[in-house]
Amino acid sequence: MNDTLEVAAQTGIDQLNIANFVSRDSINVVSGIGVAGDPIPDTITNSTFFTLLLLVCFMVYVVSIARTIGYASHRLRELFYTSREVDAMGDTSEEKFFQVSLITVNCLMLAFFSFCWATRKLGLAFLSDNRTLFLLAAFSGFALYFVFKWLLYSGVNFVFYRSKENLHWMRIQRFLWVLEGVITHPVILLLVYFDLSIEKVAFFFILVLILLKIIAFYKVKSIFFVQKGLFLQSFLYFCALEIAPFVALIGFMEKIVDTL
C-alpha cells in the first residue's frame, strides 16, 4: 500500500486522486505513465486487404501450375524443338483459362514490384498514401501492355503470315508470359514480405527478361523467317513489335505518377 502511494505521489497525482487510486486495490496501473511509442507504419505487409490479395494470388499460382504441368512439358519441348506433332497440339479451354489466370496474377505482381521500386528506389514516398490507386492503375497498365502486345503481333502476323504460323506463335507467346510470371512470382513475395534488396530483384528481373526475349526471338525466326539470310529482317521485326508496347507502358506509368 505504501509503495503504491509513493509511486502515485511521484507521478504527480494529487491527494484527492490518491484516495481514489488505492480505494479498491493496491495493484493499479497509473494512467498516463510512460512515453508514447512510434505508431506502426501503414505498409503493404501489415495491411489485411493486401495480405489476403497476395494470398489469393499465391493460391491461384499454385493451383494453376498443378493443373498445367502436362501442358507445360509440351510447351517446353516446343520452345526448343519444332515438330509436326507438337505444332498440331492446341491449347484446351482449361489450359487457356489457367494461362489467363497466371498472366493476370503476373500483372498484379508486377504492379507490386513497381510500387516497391517507386517508393524504395525512386524515393516517391507520397505513393504510400495512394498505394491502392497506384496498384490498381499499375495493374491496369500491365494488363493493357499484354493486350496491346498481343493485338499488335496478331494484326501484323495476320497480314503477312499464314494462320497456322500465327496460332503457333500465339501459343508460344502465351507460354512465355506464363513462364515469366511463374519464375518471378516467388521473388516478388520475398521482396514484399522479407525486404529483399530491390536492386537484386531488379537484376533478377532483367536477367529473366533477357533470357525470355532471346527465346522469343529464336522462335520468331524459326516460325516466320525459316529461310537463311533473313536474320536482319527478323531482328527488326522483333524489335519493332517489342519496343512499341514497352514505350507505351513507360508513358502510362509516368502518367500514373504525375496524376497521383
PDB file of C-alpha atoms in Angstrom:
ATOM      1  CA  MET A   1       0.000   0.000   0.000  1.00  0.00           C
ATOM      2  CA  ASN A   2       2.739   2.437   0.999  1.00  0.00           C
ATOM      3  CA  ASP A   3       4.646   1.587  -2.204  1.00  0.00           C
ATOM      4  CA  THR A   4       1.550   2.322  -4.247  1.00  0.00           C
ATOM      5  CA  LEU A   5       1.040   5.689  -2.524  1.00  0.00           C
ATOM      6  CA  GLU A   6       4.678   6.554  -3.066  1.00  0.00           C
ATOM      7  CA  VAL A   7       4.513   5.711  -6.787  1.00  0.00           C
ATOM      8  CA  ALA A   8       1.304   7.675  -7.186  1.00  0.00           C
ATOM      9  CA  ALA A   9       2.770  10.678  -5.387  1.00  0.00           C
ATOM     10  CA  GLN A  10       5.914  10.650  -7.520  1.00  0.00           C
ATOM     11  CA  THR A  11       3.865  10.675 -10.726  1.00  0.00           C
ATOM     12  CA  GLY A  12       2.161  13.930  -9.784  1.00  0.00           C
ATOM     13  CA  ILE A  13      -1.268  12.616  -8.781  1.00  0.00           C
ATOM     14  CA  ASP A  14      -2.891  14.988  -6.299  1.00  0.00           C
ATOM     15  CA  GLN A  15      -4.077  13.959  -2.868  1.00  0.00           C
ATOM     16  CA  LEU A  16      -7.727  13.653  -3.922  1.00  0.00           C
ATOM     17  CA  ASN A  17      -6.937  11.180  -6.694  1.00  0.00           C
ATOM     18  CA  ILE A  18      -4.609   9.169  -4.446  1.00  0.00           C
ATOM     19  CA  ALA A  19      -7.580   8.154  -2.320  1.00  0.00           C
ATOM     20  CA  ASN A  20      -9.493   7.003  -5.403  1.00  0.00           C
ATOM     21  CA  PHE A  21      -6.371   5.265  -6.703  1.00  0.00           C
ATOM     22  CA  VAL A  22      -5.993   2.996  -3.657  1.00  0.00           C
ATOM     23  CA  SER A  23      -9.640   2.752  -2.574  1.00  0.00           C
ATOM     24  CA  ARG A  24     -10.281  -0.665  -4.109  1.00  0.00           C
ATOM     25  CA  ASP A  25      -6.978  -2.354  -4.793  1.00  0.00           C
ATOM     26  CA  SER A  26      -3.368  -1.554  -4.212  1.00  0.00           C
ATOM     27  CA  ILE A  27      -2.421  -3.061  -7.557  1.00  0.00           C
ATOM     28  CA  ASN A  28      -3.344  -0.465 -10.186  1.00  0.00           C
ATOM     29  CA  VAL A  29      -1.916   0.904 -13.397  1.00  0.00           C
ATOM     30  CA  VAL A  30      -1.336   4.638 -13.362  1.00  0.00           C
ATOM     31  CA  SER A  31      -2.839   6.205 -16.472  1.00  0.00           C
ATOM     32  CA  GLY A  32      -0.526   8.442 -18.438  1.00  0.00           C
ATOM     33  CA  ILE A  33       2.756   6.955 -17.230  1.00  0.00           C
ATOM     34  CA  GLY A  34       5.448   6.340 -19.866  1.00  0.00           C
ATOM     35  CA  VAL A  35       6.334   7.666 -23.259  1.00  0.00           C
ATOM     36  CA  ALA A  36       4.122   7.074 -26.294  1.00  0.00           C
ATOM     37  CA  GLY A  37       5.797   4.781 -28.830  1.00  0.00           C
ATOM     38  CA  ASP A  38       6.058   5.360 -32.551  1.00  0.00           C
ATOM     39  CA  PRO A  39       2.958   4.155 -34.430  1.00  0.00           C
ATOM     40  CA  ILE A  40       3.345   1.102 -36.623  1.00  0.00           C
ATOM     41  CA  PRO A  41       3.766   2.332 -40.215  1.00  0.00           C
ATOM     42  CA  ASP A  42       0.872   1.528 -42.530  1.00  0.00           C
ATOM     43  CA  THR A  43       2.504  -0.639 -45.191  1.00  0.00           C
ATOM     44  CA  ILE A  44       1.512  -3.428 -47.554  1.00  0.00           C
ATOM     45  CA  THR A  45       2.884  -6.081 -45.202  1.00  0.00           C
ATOM     46  CA  ASN A  46       0.573  -5.150 -42.289  1.00  0.00           C
ATOM     47  CA  SER A  47      -2.478  -4.470 -44.451  1.00  0.00           C
ATOM     48  CA  THR A  48      -5.127  -7.185 -44.157  1.00  0.00           C
ATOM     49  CA  PHE A  49      -6.557  -6.440 -47.587  1.00  0.00           C
ATOM     50  CA  PHE A  50      -3.249  -6.714 -49.447  1.00  0.00           C
ATOM     51  CA  THR A  51      -2.200  -9.754 -47.441  1.00  0.00           C
ATOM     52  CA  LEU A  52      -5.426 -11.546 -48.438  1.00  0.00           C
ATOM     53  CA  LEU A  53      -4.955 -10.374 -52.032  1.00  0.00           C
ATOM     54  CA  LEU A  54      -1.430 -11.782 -52.199  1.00  0.00           C
ATOM     55  CA  LEU A  55      -2.619 -14.995 -50.540  1.00  0.00           C
ATOM     56  CA  VAL A  56      -5.307 -15.416 -53.204  1.00  0.00           C
ATOM     57  CA  CYS A  57      -2.712 -14.750 -55.910  1.00  0.00           C
ATOM     58  CA  PHE A  58      -0.441 -17.393 -54.425  1.00  0.00           C
ATOM     59  CA  MET A  59      -3.294 -19.929 -54.315  1.00  0.00           C
ATOM     60  CA  VAL A  60      -4.145 -19.223 -57.970  1.00  0.00           C
ATOM     61  CA  TYR A  61      -0.441 -19.531 -58.775  1.00  0.00           C
ATOM     62  CA  VAL A  62      -0.117 -22.946 -57.098  1.00  0.00           C
ATOM     63  CA  VAL A  63      -3.380 -24.385 -58.449  1.00  0.00           C
ATOM     64  CA  SER A  64      -2.673 -23.185 -61.998  1.00  0.00           C
ATOM     65  CA  ILE A  65       0.788 -24.731 -62.007  1.00  0.00           C
ATOM     66  CA  ALA A  66      -0.551 -28.005 -60.619  1.00  0.00           C
ATOM     67  CA  ARG A  67      -3.266 -28.199 -63.280  1.00  0.00           C
ATOM     68  CA  THR A  68      -0.997 -27.344 -66.235  1.00  0.00           C
ATOM     69  CA  ILE A  69       2.103 -29.471 -65.606  1.00  0.00           C
ATOM     70  CA  GLY A  70       1.377 -31.691 -68.600  1.00  0.00           C
ATOM     71  CA  TYR A  71       0.743 -28.668 -70.786  1.00  0.00           C
ATOM     72  CA  ALA A  72       3.966 -27.025 -69.620  1.00  0.00           C
ATOM     73  CA  SER A  73       6.076 -30.053 -70.530  1.00  0.00           C
ATOM     74  CA  HIS A  74       4.782 -29.972 -74.114  1.00  0.00           C
ATOM     75  CA  ARG A  75       5.368 -26.246 -74.424  1.00  0.00           C
ATOM     76  CA  LEU A  76       8.884 -26.504 -73.051  1.00  0.00           C
ATOM     77  CA  ARG A  77       9.682 -29.055 -75.754  1.00  0.00           C
ATOM     78  CA  GLU A  78       8.112 -26.750 -78.305  1.00  0.00           C
ATOM     79  CA  LEU A  79      10.431 -23.913 -77.285  1.00  0.00           C
ATOM     80  CA  PHE A  80      13.482 -25.784 -78.482  1.00  0.00           C
ATOM     81  CA  TYR A  81      12.161 -28.413 -80.876  1.00  0.00           C
ATOM     82  CA  THR A  82       9.808 -27.795 -83.771  1.00  0.00           C
ATOM     83  CA  SER A  83       7.916 -30.866 -84.845  1.00  0.00           C
ATOM     84  CA  ARG A  84       4.580 -31.524 -86.520  1.00  0.00           C
ATOM     85  CA  GLU A  85       3.354 -33.431 -83.526  1.00  0.00           C
ATOM     86  CA  VAL A  86       3.939 -30.536 -81.143  1.00  0.00           C
ATOM     87  CA  ASP A  87       2.670 -27.936 -83.632  1.00  0.00           C
ATOM     88  CA  ALA A  88      -0.571 -29.833 -84.037  1.00  0.00           C
ATOM     89  CA  MET A  89      -1.299 -29.732 -80.297  1.00  0.00           C
ATOM     90  CA  GLY A  90      -3.511 -26.799 -79.473  1.00  0.00           C
ATOM     91  CA  ASP A  91      -4.406 -25.444 -76.047  1.00  0.00           C
ATOM     92  CA  THR A  92      -7.574 -26.739 -74.425  1.00  0.00           C
ATOM     93  CA  SER A  93     -10.108 -24.355 -72.897  1.00  0.00           C
ATOM     94  CA  GLU A  94      -8.945 -25.351 -69.405  1.00  0.00           C
ATOM     95  CA  GLU A  95      -5.314 -24.634 -70.281  1.00  0.00           C
ATOM     96  CA  LYS A  96      -6.250 -21.249 -71.708  1.00  0.00           C
ATOM     97  CA  PHE A  97      -8.196 -20.420 -68.543  1.00  0.00           C
ATOM     98  CA  PHE A  98      -5.222 -21.159 -66.304  1.00  0.00           C
ATOM     99  CA  GLN A  99      -2.892 -19.314 -68.681  1.00  0.00           C
ATOM    100  CA  VAL A 100      -5.044 -16.188 -68.421  1.00  0.00           C
ATOM    101  CA  SER A 101      -5.207 -16.639 -64.631  1.00  0.00           C
ATOM    102  CA  LEU A 102      -1.419 -16.797 -64.341  1.00  0.00           C
ATOM    103  CA  ILE A 103      -0.951 -13.820 -66.659  1.00  0.00           C
ATOM    104  CA  THR A 104      -3.457 -11.830 -64.570  1.00  0.00           C
ATOM    105  CA  VAL A 105      -1.580 -12.732 -61.383  1.00  0.00           C
ATOM    106  CA  ASN A 106       1.657 -11.764 -63.122  1.00  0.00           C
ATOM    107  CA  CYS A 107       0.232  -8.305 -63.906  1.00  0.00           C
ATOM    108  CA  LEU A 108      -0.690  -7.812 -60.258  1.00  0.00           C
ATOM    109  CA  MET A 109       2.725  -8.960 -59.018  1.00  0.00           C
ATOM    110  CA  LEU A 110       4.423  -6.599 -61.482  1.00  0.00           C
ATOM    111  CA  ALA A 111       2.279  -3.811 -60.026  1.00  0.00           C
ATOM    112  CA  PHE A 112       3.583  -4.659 -56.538  1.00  0.00           C
ATOM    113  CA  PHE A 113       7.143  -4.645 -57.849  1.00  0.00           C
ATOM    114  CA  SER A 114       6.562  -1.235 -59.459  1.00  0.00           C
ATOM    115  CA  PHE A 115       5.254   0.126 -56.161  1.00  0.00           C
ATOM    116  CA  CYS A 116       8.283  -1.155 -54.235  1.00  0.00           C
ATOM    117  CA  TRP A 117      10.656   0.237 -56.878  1.00  0.00           C
ATOM    118  CA  ALA A 118       8.969   3.655 -56.866  1.00  0.00           C
ATOM    119  CA  THR A 119       8.905   4.011 -53.070  1.00  0.00           C
ATOM    120  CA  ARG A 120      12.275   2.466 -52.216  1.00  0.00           C
ATOM    121  CA  LYS A 121      14.497   3.292 -55.173  1.00  0.00           C
ATOM    122  CA  LEU A 122      12.983   6.455 -56.657  1.00  0.00           C
ATOM    123  CA  GLY A 123      12.034   7.946 -53.288  1.00  0.00           C
ATOM    124  CA  LEU A 124       8.388   8.568 -54.225  1.00  0.00           C
ATOM    125  CA  ALA A 125       7.157   8.186 -50.645  1.00  0.00           C
ATOM    126  CA  PHE A 126       3.928  10.061 -51.388  1.00  0.00           C
ATOM    127  CA  LEU A 127       2.708   6.989 -53.293  1.00  0.00           C
ATOM    128  CA  SER A 128       2.333   5.163 -49.964  1.00  0.00           C
ATOM    129  CA  ASP A 129      -0.714   7.322 -49.195  1.00  0.00           C
ATOM    130  CA  ASN A 130      -2.282   6.357 -52.520  1.00  0.00           C
ATOM    131  CA  ARG A 131      -0.988   2.817 -52.847  1.00  0.00           C
ATOM    132  CA  THR A 132      -4.401   1.299 -53.635  1.00  0.00           C
ATOM    133  CA  LEU A 133      -4.937   3.670 -56.553  1.00  0.00           C
ATOM    134  CA  PHE A 134      -1.355   3.214 -57.727  1.00  0.00           C
ATOM    135  CA  LEU A 135      -1.546  -0.594 -57.612  1.00  0.00           C
ATOM    136  CA  LEU A 136      -4.889  -0.581 -59.416  1.00  0.00           C
ATOM    137  CA  ALA A 137      -3.579   1.779 -62.116  1.00  0.00           C
ATOM    138  CA  ALA A 138      -0.303  -0.146 -62.459  1.00  0.00           C
ATOM    139  CA  PHE A 139      -2.192  -3.443 -62.729  1.00  0.00           C
ATOM    140  CA  SER A 140      -4.358  -1.922 -65.468  1.00  0.00           C
ATOM    141  CA  GLY A 141      -1.221  -0.651 -67.217  1.00  0.00           C
ATOM    142  CA  PHE A 142       0.459  -4.051 -67.287  1.00  0.00           C
ATOM    143  CA  ALA A 143      -2.765  -5.762 -68.373  1.00  0.00           C
ATOM    144  CA  LEU A 144      -3.139  -3.262 -71.231  1.00  0.00           C
ATOM    145  CA  TYR A 145       0.523  -3.814 -72.101  1.00  0.00           C
ATOM    146  CA  PHE A 146      -0.016  -7.538 -72.645  1.00  0.00           C
ATOM    147  CA  VAL A 147      -3.288  -6.969 -74.516  1.00  0.00           C
ATOM    148  CA  PHE A 148      -1.733  -4.329 -76.766  1.00  0.00           C
ATOM    149  CA  LYS A 149       1.246  -6.556 -77.465  1.00  0.00           C
ATOM    150  CA  TRP A 150      -0.987  -9.499 -78.336  1.00  0.00           C
ATOM    151  CA  LEU A 151      -3.123  -7.340 -80.653  1.00  0.00           C
ATOM    152  CA  LEU A 152      -0.046  -5.853 -82.331  1.00  0.00           C
ATOM    153  CA  TYR A 153       1.529  -9.230 -83.026  1.00  0.00           C
ATOM    154  CA  SER A 154      -1.805 -10.697 -84.151  1.00  0.00           C
ATOM    155  CA  GLY A 155      -2.538  -7.807 -86.518  1.00  0.00           C
ATOM    156  CA  VAL A 156       0.884  -7.791 -88.166  1.00  0.00           C
ATOM    157  CA  ASN A 157       1.109 -11.567 -88.423  1.00  0.00           C
ATOM    158  CA  PHE A 158      -2.416 -11.826 -89.844  1.00  0.00           C
ATOM    159  CA  VAL A 159      -1.406  -9.569 -92.730  1.00  0.00           C
ATOM    160  CA  PHE A 160       1.938 -11.168 -93.594  1.00  0.00           C
ATOM    161  CA  TYR A 161       1.816 -14.808 -92.450  1.00  0.00           C
ATOM    162  CA  ARG A 162      -0.410 -17.882 -92.527  1.00  0.00           C
ATOM    163  CA  SER A 163      -2.904 -18.762 -89.808  1.00  0.00           C
ATOM    164  CA  LYS A 164      -1.011 -21.922 -88.820  1.00  0.00           C
ATOM    165  CA  GLU A 165       2.140 -19.915 -88.145  1.00  0.00           C
ATOM    166  CA  ASN A 166       0.143 -17.289 -86.263  1.00  0.00           C
ATOM    167  CA  LEU A 167      -1.511 -19.856 -83.999  1.00  0.00           C
ATOM    168  CA  HIS A 168       1.845 -21.486 -83.352  1.00  0.00           C
ATOM    169  CA  TRP A 169       3.388 -18.165 -82.306  1.00  0.00           C
ATOM    170  CA  MET A 170       0.403 -17.197 -80.137  1.00  0.00           C
ATOM    171  CA  ARG A 171       0.795 -20.440 -78.159  1.00  0.00           C
ATOM    172  CA  ILE A 172       4.492 -19.747 -77.675  1.00  0.00           C
ATOM    173  CA  GLN A 173       3.844 -16.131 -76.701  1.00  0.00           C
ATOM    174  CA  ARG A 174       1.270 -17.022 -74.060  1.00  0.00           C
ATOM    175  CA  PHE A 175       3.531 -19.676 -72.614  1.00  0.00           C
ATOM    176  CA  LEU A 176       6.447 -17.238 -72.349  1.00  0.00           C
ATOM    177  CA  TRP A 177       4.247 -14.773 -70.476  1.00  0.00           C
ATOM    178  CA  VAL A 178       3.144 -17.566 -68.140  1.00  0.00           C
ATOM    179  CA  LEU A 179       6.744 -18.657 -67.661  1.00  0.00           C
ATOM    180  CA  GLU A 180       7.754 -15.119 -66.755  1.00  0.00           C
ATOM    181  CA  GLY A 181       5.116 -14.994 -64.027  1.00  0.00           C
ATOM    182  CA  VAL A 182       5.977 -18.443 -62.679  1.00  0.00           C
ATOM    183  CA  ILE A 183       9.652 -17.520 -62.326  1.00  0.00           C
ATOM    184  CA  THR A 184       9.241 -14.029 -60.841  1.00  0.00           C
ATOM    185  CA  HIS A 185       6.261 -14.607 -58.509  1.00  0.00           C
ATOM    186  CA  PRO A 186       8.236 -16.078 -55.545  1.00  0.00           C
ATOM    187  CA  VAL A 187      10.885 -13.363 -55.826  1.00  0.00           C
ATOM    188  CA  ILE A 188       8.293 -10.580 -55.594  1.00  0.00           C
ATOM    189  CA  LEU A 189       6.804 -12.200 -52.483  1.00  0.00           C
ATOM    190  CA  LEU A 190      10.280 -12.175 -50.922  1.00  0.00           C
ATOM    191  CA  LEU A 191      10.607  -8.518 -51.882  1.00  0.00           C
ATOM    192  CA  VAL A 192       7.292  -7.531 -50.292  1.00  0.00           C
ATOM    193  CA  TYR A 193       7.452  -9.547 -47.056  1.00  0.00           C
ATOM    194  CA  PHE A 194      11.157 -10.083 -46.355  1.00  0.00           C
ATOM    195  CA  ASP A 195      12.620  -6.764 -47.591  1.00  0.00           C
ATOM    196  CA  LEU A 196      14.751  -8.404 -50.236  1.00  0.00           C
ATOM    197  CA  SER A 197      17.090  -5.918 -51.890  1.00  0.00           C
ATOM    198  CA  ILE A 198      15.256  -4.096 -54.661  1.00  0.00           C
ATOM    199  CA  GLU A 199      18.460  -3.952 -56.721  1.00  0.00           C
ATOM    200  CA  LYS A 200      18.863  -7.724 -56.572  1.00  0.00           C
ATOM    201  CA  VAL A 201      15.241  -8.247 -57.585  1.00  0.00           C
ATOM    202  CA  ALA A 202      15.610  -5.803 -60.479  1.00  0.00           C
ATOM    203  CA  PHE A 203      18.773  -7.583 -61.631  1.00  0.00           C
ATOM    204  CA  PHE A 204      16.955 -10.915 -61.479  1.00  0.00           C
ATOM    205  CA  PHE A 205      14.064  -9.446 -63.469  1.00  0.00           C
ATOM    206  CA  ILE A 206      16.384  -8.130 -66.163  1.00  0.00           C
ATOM    207  CA  LEU A 207      18.165 -11.477 -66.381  1.00  0.00           C
ATOM    208  CA  VAL A 208      14.872 -13.372 -66.755  1.00  0.00           C
ATOM    209  CA  LEU A 209      13.552 -10.927 -69.348  1.00  0.00           C
ATOM    210  CA  ILE A 210      16.733 -11.092 -71.425  1.00  0.00           C
ATOM    211  CA  LEU A 211      16.625 -14.889 -71.398  1.00  0.00           C
ATOM    212  CA  LEU A 212      12.943 -14.981 -72.377  1.00  0.00           C
ATOM    213  CA  LYS A 213      13.461 -12.368 -75.123  1.00  0.00           C
ATOM    214  CA  ILE A 214      16.273 -14.452 -76.599  1.00  0.00           C
ATOM    215  CA  ILE A 215      13.999 -17.498 -76.638  1.00  0.00           C
ATOM    216  CA  ALA A 216      11.167 -15.430 -78.149  1.00  0.00           C
ATOM    217  CA  PHE A 217      13.460 -14.083 -80.884  1.00  0.00           C
ATOM    218  CA  TYR A 218      14.656 -17.609 -81.639  1.00  0.00           C
ATOM    219  CA  LYS A 219      11.040 -18.777 -82.019  1.00  0.00           C
ATOM    220  CA  VAL A 220      10.111 -15.780 -84.181  1.00  0.00           C
ATOM    221  CA  LYS A 221      12.975 -16.574 -86.519  1.00  0.00           C
ATOM    222  CA  SER A 222      12.184 -20.305 -86.628  1.00  0.00           C
ATOM    223  CA  ILE A 223       8.457 -19.754 -87.251  1.00  0.00           C
ATOM    224  CA  PHE A 224       8.291 -16.720 -89.568  1.00  0.00           C
ATOM    225  CA  PHE A 225      11.777 -16.455 -91.078  1.00  0.00           C
ATOM    226  CA  VAL A 226      12.754 -20.018 -91.924  1.00  0.00           C
ATOM    227  CA  GLN A 227      14.844 -19.089 -94.978  1.00  0.00           C
ATOM    228  CA  LYS A 228      18.516 -18.379 -94.469  1.00  0.00           C
ATOM    229  CA  GLY A 229      19.836 -14.842 -94.729  1.00  0.00           C
ATOM    230  CA  LEU A 230      16.824 -13.193 -93.046  1.00  0.00           C
ATOM    231  CA  PHE A 231      18.417 -12.517 -89.667  1.00  0.00           C
ATOM    232  CA  LEU A 232      18.282  -8.710 -90.024  1.00  0.00           C
ATOM    233  CA  GLN A 233      14.634  -8.727 -91.113  1.00  0.00           C
ATOM    234  CA  SER A 234      13.640 -10.990 -88.239  1.00  0.00           C
ATOM    235  CA  PHE A 235      15.585  -8.849 -85.763  1.00  0.00           C
ATOM    236  CA  LEU A 236      13.956  -5.607 -86.935  1.00  0.00           C
ATOM    237  CA  TYR A 237      10.518  -7.225 -86.936  1.00  0.00           C
ATOM    238  CA  PHE A 238      11.001  -8.495 -83.382  1.00  0.00           C
ATOM    239  CA  CYS A 239      12.411  -5.219 -82.016  1.00  0.00           C
ATOM    240  CA  ALA A 240       9.636  -3.107 -83.550  1.00  0.00           C
ATOM    241  CA  LEU A 241       6.861  -5.223 -82.062  1.00  0.00           C
ATOM    242  CA  GLU A 242       8.573  -5.428 -78.666  1.00  0.00           C
ATOM    243  CA  ILE A 243       9.662  -1.802 -78.280  1.00  0.00           C
ATOM    244  CA  ALA A 244       6.351  -0.140 -79.198  1.00  0.00           C
ATOM    245  CA  PRO A 245       4.311  -1.703 -76.327  1.00  0.00           C
ATOM    246  CA  PHE A 246       7.188  -1.143 -73.878  1.00  0.00           C
ATOM    247  CA  VAL A 247       7.415   2.571 -74.705  1.00  0.00           C
ATOM    248  CA  ALA A 248       3.642   2.865 -74.317  1.00  0.00           C
ATOM    249  CA  LEU A 249       3.878   1.160 -70.900  1.00  0.00           C
ATOM    250  CA  ILE A 250       6.570   3.571 -69.678  1.00  0.00           C
ATOM    251  CA  GLY A 251       4.495   6.557 -70.782  1.00  0.00           C
ATOM    252  CA  PHE A 252       1.441   5.156 -68.999  1.00  0.00           C
ATOM    253  CA  MET A 253       3.375   4.616 -65.741  1.00  0.00           C
ATOM    254  CA  GLU A 254       4.726   8.172 -65.881  1.00  0.00           C
ATOM    255  CA  LYS A 255       1.178   9.468 -66.262  1.00  0.00           C
ATOM    256  CA  ILE A 256       0.145   7.486 -63.191  1.00  0.00           C
ATOM    257  CA  VAL A 257       2.896   9.039 -61.053  1.00  0.00           C
ATOM    258  CA  ASP A 258       2.149  12.564 -62.319  1.00  0.00           C
ATOM    259  CA  THR A 259      -1.570  12.142 -61.608  1.00  0.00           C
ATOM    260  CA  LEU A 260      -1.059  10.833 -58.081  1.00  0.00           C
TER     261      LEU A 260
END
